[in-house]
Short mmCIF file of C-alpha atoms in Angstrom, two decimals:
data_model
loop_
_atom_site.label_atom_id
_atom_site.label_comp_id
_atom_site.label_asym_id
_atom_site.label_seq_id
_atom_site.Cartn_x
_atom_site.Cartn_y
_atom_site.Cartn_z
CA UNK A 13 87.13 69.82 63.39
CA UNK A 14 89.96 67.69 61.83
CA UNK A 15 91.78 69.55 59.15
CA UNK A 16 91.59 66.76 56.22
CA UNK A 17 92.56 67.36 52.15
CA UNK A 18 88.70 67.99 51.80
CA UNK A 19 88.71 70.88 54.45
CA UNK A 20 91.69 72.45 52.73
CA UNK A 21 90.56 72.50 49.06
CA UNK A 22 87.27 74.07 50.45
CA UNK A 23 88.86 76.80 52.28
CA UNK A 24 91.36 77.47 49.24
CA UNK A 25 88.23 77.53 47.09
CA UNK A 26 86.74 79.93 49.33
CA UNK A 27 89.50 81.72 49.06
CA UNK A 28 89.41 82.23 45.60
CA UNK A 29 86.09 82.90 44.44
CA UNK A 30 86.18 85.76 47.10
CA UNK A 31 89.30 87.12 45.60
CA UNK A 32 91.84 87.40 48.52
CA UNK A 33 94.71 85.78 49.99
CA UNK A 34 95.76 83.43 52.72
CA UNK A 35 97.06 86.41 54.47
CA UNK A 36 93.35 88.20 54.29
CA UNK A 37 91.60 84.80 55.86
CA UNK A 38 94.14 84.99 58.87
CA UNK A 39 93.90 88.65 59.66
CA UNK A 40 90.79 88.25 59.39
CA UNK A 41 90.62 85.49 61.85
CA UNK A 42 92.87 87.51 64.03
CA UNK A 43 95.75 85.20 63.42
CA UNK A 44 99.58 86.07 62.22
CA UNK A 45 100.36 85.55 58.61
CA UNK A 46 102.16 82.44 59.37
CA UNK A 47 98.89 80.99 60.56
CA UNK A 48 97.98 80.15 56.79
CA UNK A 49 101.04 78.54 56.22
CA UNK A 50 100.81 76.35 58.57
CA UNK A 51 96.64 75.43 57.68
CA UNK A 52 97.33 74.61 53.94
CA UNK A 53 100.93 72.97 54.72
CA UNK A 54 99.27 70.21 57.07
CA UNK A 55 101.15 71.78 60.65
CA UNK A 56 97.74 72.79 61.97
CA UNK A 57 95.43 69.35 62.64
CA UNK A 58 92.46 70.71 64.12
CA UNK A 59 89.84 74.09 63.89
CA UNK A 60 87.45 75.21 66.99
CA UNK A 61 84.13 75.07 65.65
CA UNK A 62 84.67 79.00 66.40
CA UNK A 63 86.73 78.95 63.94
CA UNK A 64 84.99 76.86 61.32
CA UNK A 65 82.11 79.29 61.51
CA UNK A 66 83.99 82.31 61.16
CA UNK A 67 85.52 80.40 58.27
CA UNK A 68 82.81 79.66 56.63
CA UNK A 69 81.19 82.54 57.64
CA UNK A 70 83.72 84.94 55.53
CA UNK A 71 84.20 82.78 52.70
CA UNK A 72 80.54 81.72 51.62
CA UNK A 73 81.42 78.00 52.06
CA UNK A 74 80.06 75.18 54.08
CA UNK A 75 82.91 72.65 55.40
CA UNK A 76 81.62 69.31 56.11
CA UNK A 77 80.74 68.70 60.16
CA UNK A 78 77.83 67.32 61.85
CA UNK A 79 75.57 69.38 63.85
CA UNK A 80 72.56 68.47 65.98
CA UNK A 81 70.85 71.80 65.04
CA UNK A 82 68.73 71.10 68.64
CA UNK A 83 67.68 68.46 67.42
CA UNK A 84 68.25 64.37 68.49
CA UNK A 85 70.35 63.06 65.79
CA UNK A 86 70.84 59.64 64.53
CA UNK A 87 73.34 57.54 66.60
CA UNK A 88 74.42 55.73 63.63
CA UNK A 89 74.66 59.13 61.73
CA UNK A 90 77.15 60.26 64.53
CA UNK A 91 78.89 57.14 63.77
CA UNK A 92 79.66 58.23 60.30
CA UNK A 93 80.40 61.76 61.20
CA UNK A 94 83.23 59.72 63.58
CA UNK A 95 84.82 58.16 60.79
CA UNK A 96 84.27 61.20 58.29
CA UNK A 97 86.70 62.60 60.71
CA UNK A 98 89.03 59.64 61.17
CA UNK A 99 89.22 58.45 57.52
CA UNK A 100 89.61 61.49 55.03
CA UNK A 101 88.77 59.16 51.87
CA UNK A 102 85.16 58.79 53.28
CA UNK A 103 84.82 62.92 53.87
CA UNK A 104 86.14 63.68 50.53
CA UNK A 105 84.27 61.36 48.83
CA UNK A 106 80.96 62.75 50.79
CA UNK A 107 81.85 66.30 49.91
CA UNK A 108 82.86 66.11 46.60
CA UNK A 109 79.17 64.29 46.25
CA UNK A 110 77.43 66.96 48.14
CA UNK A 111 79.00 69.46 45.61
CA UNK A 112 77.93 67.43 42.85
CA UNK A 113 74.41 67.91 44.08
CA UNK A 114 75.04 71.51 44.68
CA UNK A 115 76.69 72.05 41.01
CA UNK A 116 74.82 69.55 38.92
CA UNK A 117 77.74 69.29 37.03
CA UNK A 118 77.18 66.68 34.75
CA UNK A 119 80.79 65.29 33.97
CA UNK A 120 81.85 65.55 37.69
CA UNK A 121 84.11 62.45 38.72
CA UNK A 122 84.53 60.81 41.87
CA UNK A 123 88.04 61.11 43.66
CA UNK A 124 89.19 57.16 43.24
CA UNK A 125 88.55 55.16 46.50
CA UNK A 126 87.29 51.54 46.20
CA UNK A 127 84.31 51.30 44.96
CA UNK A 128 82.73 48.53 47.96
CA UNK A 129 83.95 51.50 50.12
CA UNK A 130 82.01 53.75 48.58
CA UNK A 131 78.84 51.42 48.66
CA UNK A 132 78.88 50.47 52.37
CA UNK A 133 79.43 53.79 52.97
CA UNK A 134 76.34 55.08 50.70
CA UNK A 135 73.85 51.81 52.49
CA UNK A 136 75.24 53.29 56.15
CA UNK A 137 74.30 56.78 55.14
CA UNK A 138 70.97 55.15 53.67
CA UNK A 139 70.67 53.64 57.28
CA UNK A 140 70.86 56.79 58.90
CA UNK A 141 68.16 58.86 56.82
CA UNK A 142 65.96 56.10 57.79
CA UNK A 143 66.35 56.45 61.67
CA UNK A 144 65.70 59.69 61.20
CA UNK A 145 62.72 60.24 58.31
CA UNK A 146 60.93 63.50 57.76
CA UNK A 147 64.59 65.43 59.31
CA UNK A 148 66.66 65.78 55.91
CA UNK A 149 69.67 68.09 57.02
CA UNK A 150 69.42 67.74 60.43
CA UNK A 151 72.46 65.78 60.70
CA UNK A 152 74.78 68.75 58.26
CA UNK A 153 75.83 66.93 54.84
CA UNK A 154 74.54 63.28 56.31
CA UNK A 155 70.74 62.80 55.46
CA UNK A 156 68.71 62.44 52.55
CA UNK A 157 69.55 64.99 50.58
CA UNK A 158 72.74 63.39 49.37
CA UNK A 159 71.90 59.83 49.45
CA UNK A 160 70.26 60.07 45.88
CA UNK A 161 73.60 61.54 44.52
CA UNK A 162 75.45 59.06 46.13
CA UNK A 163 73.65 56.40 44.70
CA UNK A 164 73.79 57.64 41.49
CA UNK A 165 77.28 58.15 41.17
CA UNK A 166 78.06 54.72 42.85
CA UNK A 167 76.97 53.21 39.16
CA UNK A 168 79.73 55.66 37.37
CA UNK A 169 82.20 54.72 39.59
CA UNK A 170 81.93 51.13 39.11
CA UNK A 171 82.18 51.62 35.39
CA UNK A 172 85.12 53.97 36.00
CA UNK A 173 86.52 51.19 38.01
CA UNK A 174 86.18 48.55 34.82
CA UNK A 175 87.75 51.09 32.85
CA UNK A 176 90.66 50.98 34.90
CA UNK A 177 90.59 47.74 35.38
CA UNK A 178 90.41 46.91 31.59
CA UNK A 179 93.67 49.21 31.05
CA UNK A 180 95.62 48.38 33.60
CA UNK A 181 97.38 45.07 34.72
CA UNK A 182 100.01 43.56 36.86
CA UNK A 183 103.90 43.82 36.13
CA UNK A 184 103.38 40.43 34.04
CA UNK A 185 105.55 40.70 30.88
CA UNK A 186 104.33 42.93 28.11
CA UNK A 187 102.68 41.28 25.00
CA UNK A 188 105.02 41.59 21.82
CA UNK A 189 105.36 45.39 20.85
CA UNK A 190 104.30 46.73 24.14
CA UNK A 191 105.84 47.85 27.21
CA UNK A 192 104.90 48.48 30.66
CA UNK A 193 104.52 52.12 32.49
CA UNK A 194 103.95 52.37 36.13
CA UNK A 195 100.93 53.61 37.25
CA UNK A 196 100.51 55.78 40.25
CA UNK A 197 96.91 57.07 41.09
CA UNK A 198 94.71 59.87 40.27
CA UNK A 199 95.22 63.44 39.64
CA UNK A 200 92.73 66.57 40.10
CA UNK A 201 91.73 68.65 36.92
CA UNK A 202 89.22 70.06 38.32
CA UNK A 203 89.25 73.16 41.25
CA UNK A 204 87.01 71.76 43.73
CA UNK A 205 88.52 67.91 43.47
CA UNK A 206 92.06 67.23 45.37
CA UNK A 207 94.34 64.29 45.06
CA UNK A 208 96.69 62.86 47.13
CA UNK A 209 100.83 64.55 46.50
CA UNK A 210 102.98 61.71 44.35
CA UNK A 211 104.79 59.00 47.11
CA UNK A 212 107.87 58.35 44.39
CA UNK A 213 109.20 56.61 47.70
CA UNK A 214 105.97 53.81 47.34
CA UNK A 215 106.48 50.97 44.55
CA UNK A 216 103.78 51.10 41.88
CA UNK A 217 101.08 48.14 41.98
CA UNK A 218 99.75 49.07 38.56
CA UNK A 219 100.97 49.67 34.93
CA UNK A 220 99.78 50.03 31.97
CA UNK A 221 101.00 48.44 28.70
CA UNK A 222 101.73 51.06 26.01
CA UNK A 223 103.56 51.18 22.85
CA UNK A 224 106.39 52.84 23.08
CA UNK A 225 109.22 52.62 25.92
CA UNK A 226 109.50 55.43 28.09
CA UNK A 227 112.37 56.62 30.55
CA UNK A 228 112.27 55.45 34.13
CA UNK A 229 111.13 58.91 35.65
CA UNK A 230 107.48 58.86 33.64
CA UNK A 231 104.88 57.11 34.90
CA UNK A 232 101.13 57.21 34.06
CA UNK A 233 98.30 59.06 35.83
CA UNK A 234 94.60 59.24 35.52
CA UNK A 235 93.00 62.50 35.10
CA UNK A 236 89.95 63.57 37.57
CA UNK A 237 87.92 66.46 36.20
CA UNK A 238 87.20 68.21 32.93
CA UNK A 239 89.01 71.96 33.68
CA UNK A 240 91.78 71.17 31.02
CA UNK A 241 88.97 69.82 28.14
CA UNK A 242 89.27 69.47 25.17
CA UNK A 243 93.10 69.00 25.16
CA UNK A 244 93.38 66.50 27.92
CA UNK A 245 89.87 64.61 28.80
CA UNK A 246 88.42 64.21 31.64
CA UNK A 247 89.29 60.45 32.96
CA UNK A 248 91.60 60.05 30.35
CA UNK A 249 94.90 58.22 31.63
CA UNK A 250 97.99 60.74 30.56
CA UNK A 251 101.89 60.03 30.94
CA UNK A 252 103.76 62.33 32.93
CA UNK A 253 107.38 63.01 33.21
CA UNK A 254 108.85 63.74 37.19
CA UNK A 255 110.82 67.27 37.80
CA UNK A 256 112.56 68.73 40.01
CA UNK A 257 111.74 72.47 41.58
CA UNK A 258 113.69 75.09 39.01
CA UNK A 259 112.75 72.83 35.88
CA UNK A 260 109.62 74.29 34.92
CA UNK A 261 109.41 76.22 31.89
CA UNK A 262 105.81 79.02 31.04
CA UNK A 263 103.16 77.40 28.86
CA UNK A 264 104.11 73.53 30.06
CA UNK A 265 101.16 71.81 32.07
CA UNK A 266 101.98 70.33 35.52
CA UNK A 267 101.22 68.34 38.05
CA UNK A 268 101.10 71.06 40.88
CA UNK A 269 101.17 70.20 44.87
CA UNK A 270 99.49 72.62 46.53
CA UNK A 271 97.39 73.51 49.97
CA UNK A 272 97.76 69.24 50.59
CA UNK A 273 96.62 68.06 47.32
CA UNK A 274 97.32 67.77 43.72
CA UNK A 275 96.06 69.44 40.53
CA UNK A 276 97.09 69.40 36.83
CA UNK A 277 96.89 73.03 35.30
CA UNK A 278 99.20 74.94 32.53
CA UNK A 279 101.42 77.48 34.12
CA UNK A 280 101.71 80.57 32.52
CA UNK A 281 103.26 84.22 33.69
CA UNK A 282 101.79 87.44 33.71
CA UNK A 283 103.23 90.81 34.57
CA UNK A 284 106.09 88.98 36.15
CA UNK A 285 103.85 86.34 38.66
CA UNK A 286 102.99 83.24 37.60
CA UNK A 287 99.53 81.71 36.78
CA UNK A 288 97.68 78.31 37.25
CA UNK A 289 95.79 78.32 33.38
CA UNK A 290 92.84 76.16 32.53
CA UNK A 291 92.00 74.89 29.44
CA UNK A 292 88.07 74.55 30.23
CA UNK A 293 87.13 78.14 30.47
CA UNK A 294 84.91 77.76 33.16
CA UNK A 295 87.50 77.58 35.92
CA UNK A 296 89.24 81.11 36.01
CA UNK A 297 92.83 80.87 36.59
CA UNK A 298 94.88 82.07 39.81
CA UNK A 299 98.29 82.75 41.43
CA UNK A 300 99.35 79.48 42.85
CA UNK A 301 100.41 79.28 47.07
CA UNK A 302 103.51 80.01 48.32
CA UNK A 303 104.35 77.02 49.14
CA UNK A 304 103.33 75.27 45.93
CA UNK A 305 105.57 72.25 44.17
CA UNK A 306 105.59 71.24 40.85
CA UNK A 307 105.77 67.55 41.08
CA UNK A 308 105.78 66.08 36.79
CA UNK A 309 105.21 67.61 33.56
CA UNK A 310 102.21 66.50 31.28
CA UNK A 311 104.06 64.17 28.27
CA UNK A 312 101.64 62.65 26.50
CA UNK A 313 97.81 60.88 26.00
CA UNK A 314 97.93 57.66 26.66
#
C-alpha cells in the first residue's frame, strides 16, 4: 500500500485513541524505533499488506485498500482503487467521507479539492456499485455504502466552494478602504482531517480583501473542522502570522506540521511537556511528534 497523508493521519489516530507511542507501533511491528520516524516523516513510501493488517490489526483502524474478499470485483472499481493510490486528493477525500459515515458527525467538512473532482469521482464510484449490485463492501471502502455520503456532501461542498468564491478574488486592486491578504489553502481543526504543510516557496493565487493592512509574513487560511469551536469556527477564514521554530510562546494557537499534514490547535505545557489543546472538548488533547513544526500563529478572524 502507498503511504499517502490519509494513511498517516489514520495510523497517528490509531495511535492515539489507543494511548501509546510511535515507538510502541514499531516494536510492536518488530521494527527499530527509527522505523516511525521515517513512516510519519514521508522516508517510507510503501506498507506490505502484512503490514497494513498488523497495523490495523493493533490499532482498531481500517486504512483504505481494496480487497477482493474471494470475490470478482468490479474492473472499474479496481480502476479507482489505482488512482486512490496514485492521486492522494481522491483517497483522502474518500476516507474522510467514509468516516463521515462512520461518525455521523454533522458539521464534518470536506478537505478542499475541486469540487468537479469530487463529482466525477462520486458518478465513477456510482458506476462501480452498479457493476457490482447486491455486493456492498466487497470492493473495501468502494461500494455502496459510501456513495450516499458522497453524494450528500458533494451539495456542501459546492456551497463551501461559493463561499470561497464570494470572499476571495484575484490580486486586482483593492476597493477604497480595503487591502489585499494572500490566501494560501486550507487548514485541519479537526483530528481525523489533514492538510497539506504551507509551500511559502509557491506564489499565492488567491487573496482576500480585508480592512486593515497587514505585514507581509500573514496570510489568510481557511479553517477545516470544528475542534477549536466556539472561538474559531469551523470554515471560518482566519489570518495567520508565519514563525520560525523557537518563537512559540504556551497558550498561543498554531498552525502545527505534523506526521505529513497540518492542524491548528493551542499549545499548552504540562509537567514540563508540551500539549496540542482543543477548544471543542470532544477531541482530547495529546503530546505532539517528535518531529513536529510550528509553521504560523493564529492572528485574527477574518
Amino acid at each position: 500500500m502507498k503511504i499517502t497523508n490519509s494513511v498517516r493521519a489514520s495510523i497517528l489516530s490509531g495511535i492515539r485513541n489507543k494511548g501509546i507511542n510511535q515507538s510502541d507501533l514499531a516494536a510492536h511491528l518488530g521494527f527499530q524505533k527509527n522505523w516511525a520516524t521515517r513512516l510519519f516523516n514521508g522516508t517510507l513510501k510503501t506498507l506490505s499488506e502484512e503490514n497494513v493488517d498488523k497495523i490495523c490489526e493493533y490499532l482498531g483502524i481500517t486504512l483504505t485498500k481494496v480487497t477482493s474478499s474471494g470475490e470478482p470485483v468490479s474492473p472499474l472499481a479496481l480502476q479507482l482503487g489505482k488512482a486512490m493510490e496514485e492521486n492522494e486528493h481522491l483517497a483522502m477525500a474518500l476516507d474522510h467521507l467514509a468516516r463521515y459515515t462512520e461518525d455521523h458527525h454533522s458539521s464534518y467538512t470536506l478537505p478542499y479539492i475541486p469540487t468537479e473532482d469530487l463529482i466525477a469521482f462520486g458518478q465513477e464510484m456510482v458506476r462501480a456499485a452498479h457493476e457490482d449490485p447486491g455486493k456492498p463492501g466487497k470492493v473495501g471502502r468502494i461500494g455502496v455504502v459510501y456513495i450516499a455520503s458522497i453524494l450528500e456532501k458533494l451539495s456542501e461542498a459546492k456551497r463551501q466552494e461559493t463561499r470561497r468564491a464570494s470572499a476571495t478574488t484575484t490580486a486586482s486592486p483593492p476597493a477604497s478602504g480595503h487591502h489585499l491578504l494572500p490566501c494560501i489553502g486550507s487548514l485541519s481543526a479537526g483530528s481525523a482531517l489533514y492538510t497539506e504543510p504551507f509551500r511559502w516557496e509557491d506564489e499565492p493565487k488567491q487573496f482576500i480583501r480585508v480592512d486593515r493592512s497587514y505585514p507581509d509574513d500573514h496570510f489568510a487560511v481557511q479553517v477545516c473542522g470544528d475542534s477549536m469551536e466556539p472561538g474559531i469556527p469551523d470554515s471560518s477564514l482566519i489570518v495567520m502570522k508565519r514563525v520560525h521554530p523557537g518563537e512559540e510562546t504556551e497558550g498561543k494557537i498554531y498552525a502545527v506540521c505534523e506526521g505529513g499534514g497540518m492542524v491548528l490547535k493551542r499549545l499548552i505545557s504540562k509537567s514540563g511537556q508540551w500539549y496540542l489543546h482543543s477548544t471543542n472538548p470532544k477531541y482530547p488533547e495529546y503530546q505532539p511528534l517528535d518531529d513536529s513544526i510550528i509553521q504560523a500563529l493564529f492572528v485574527d478572524i477574518c
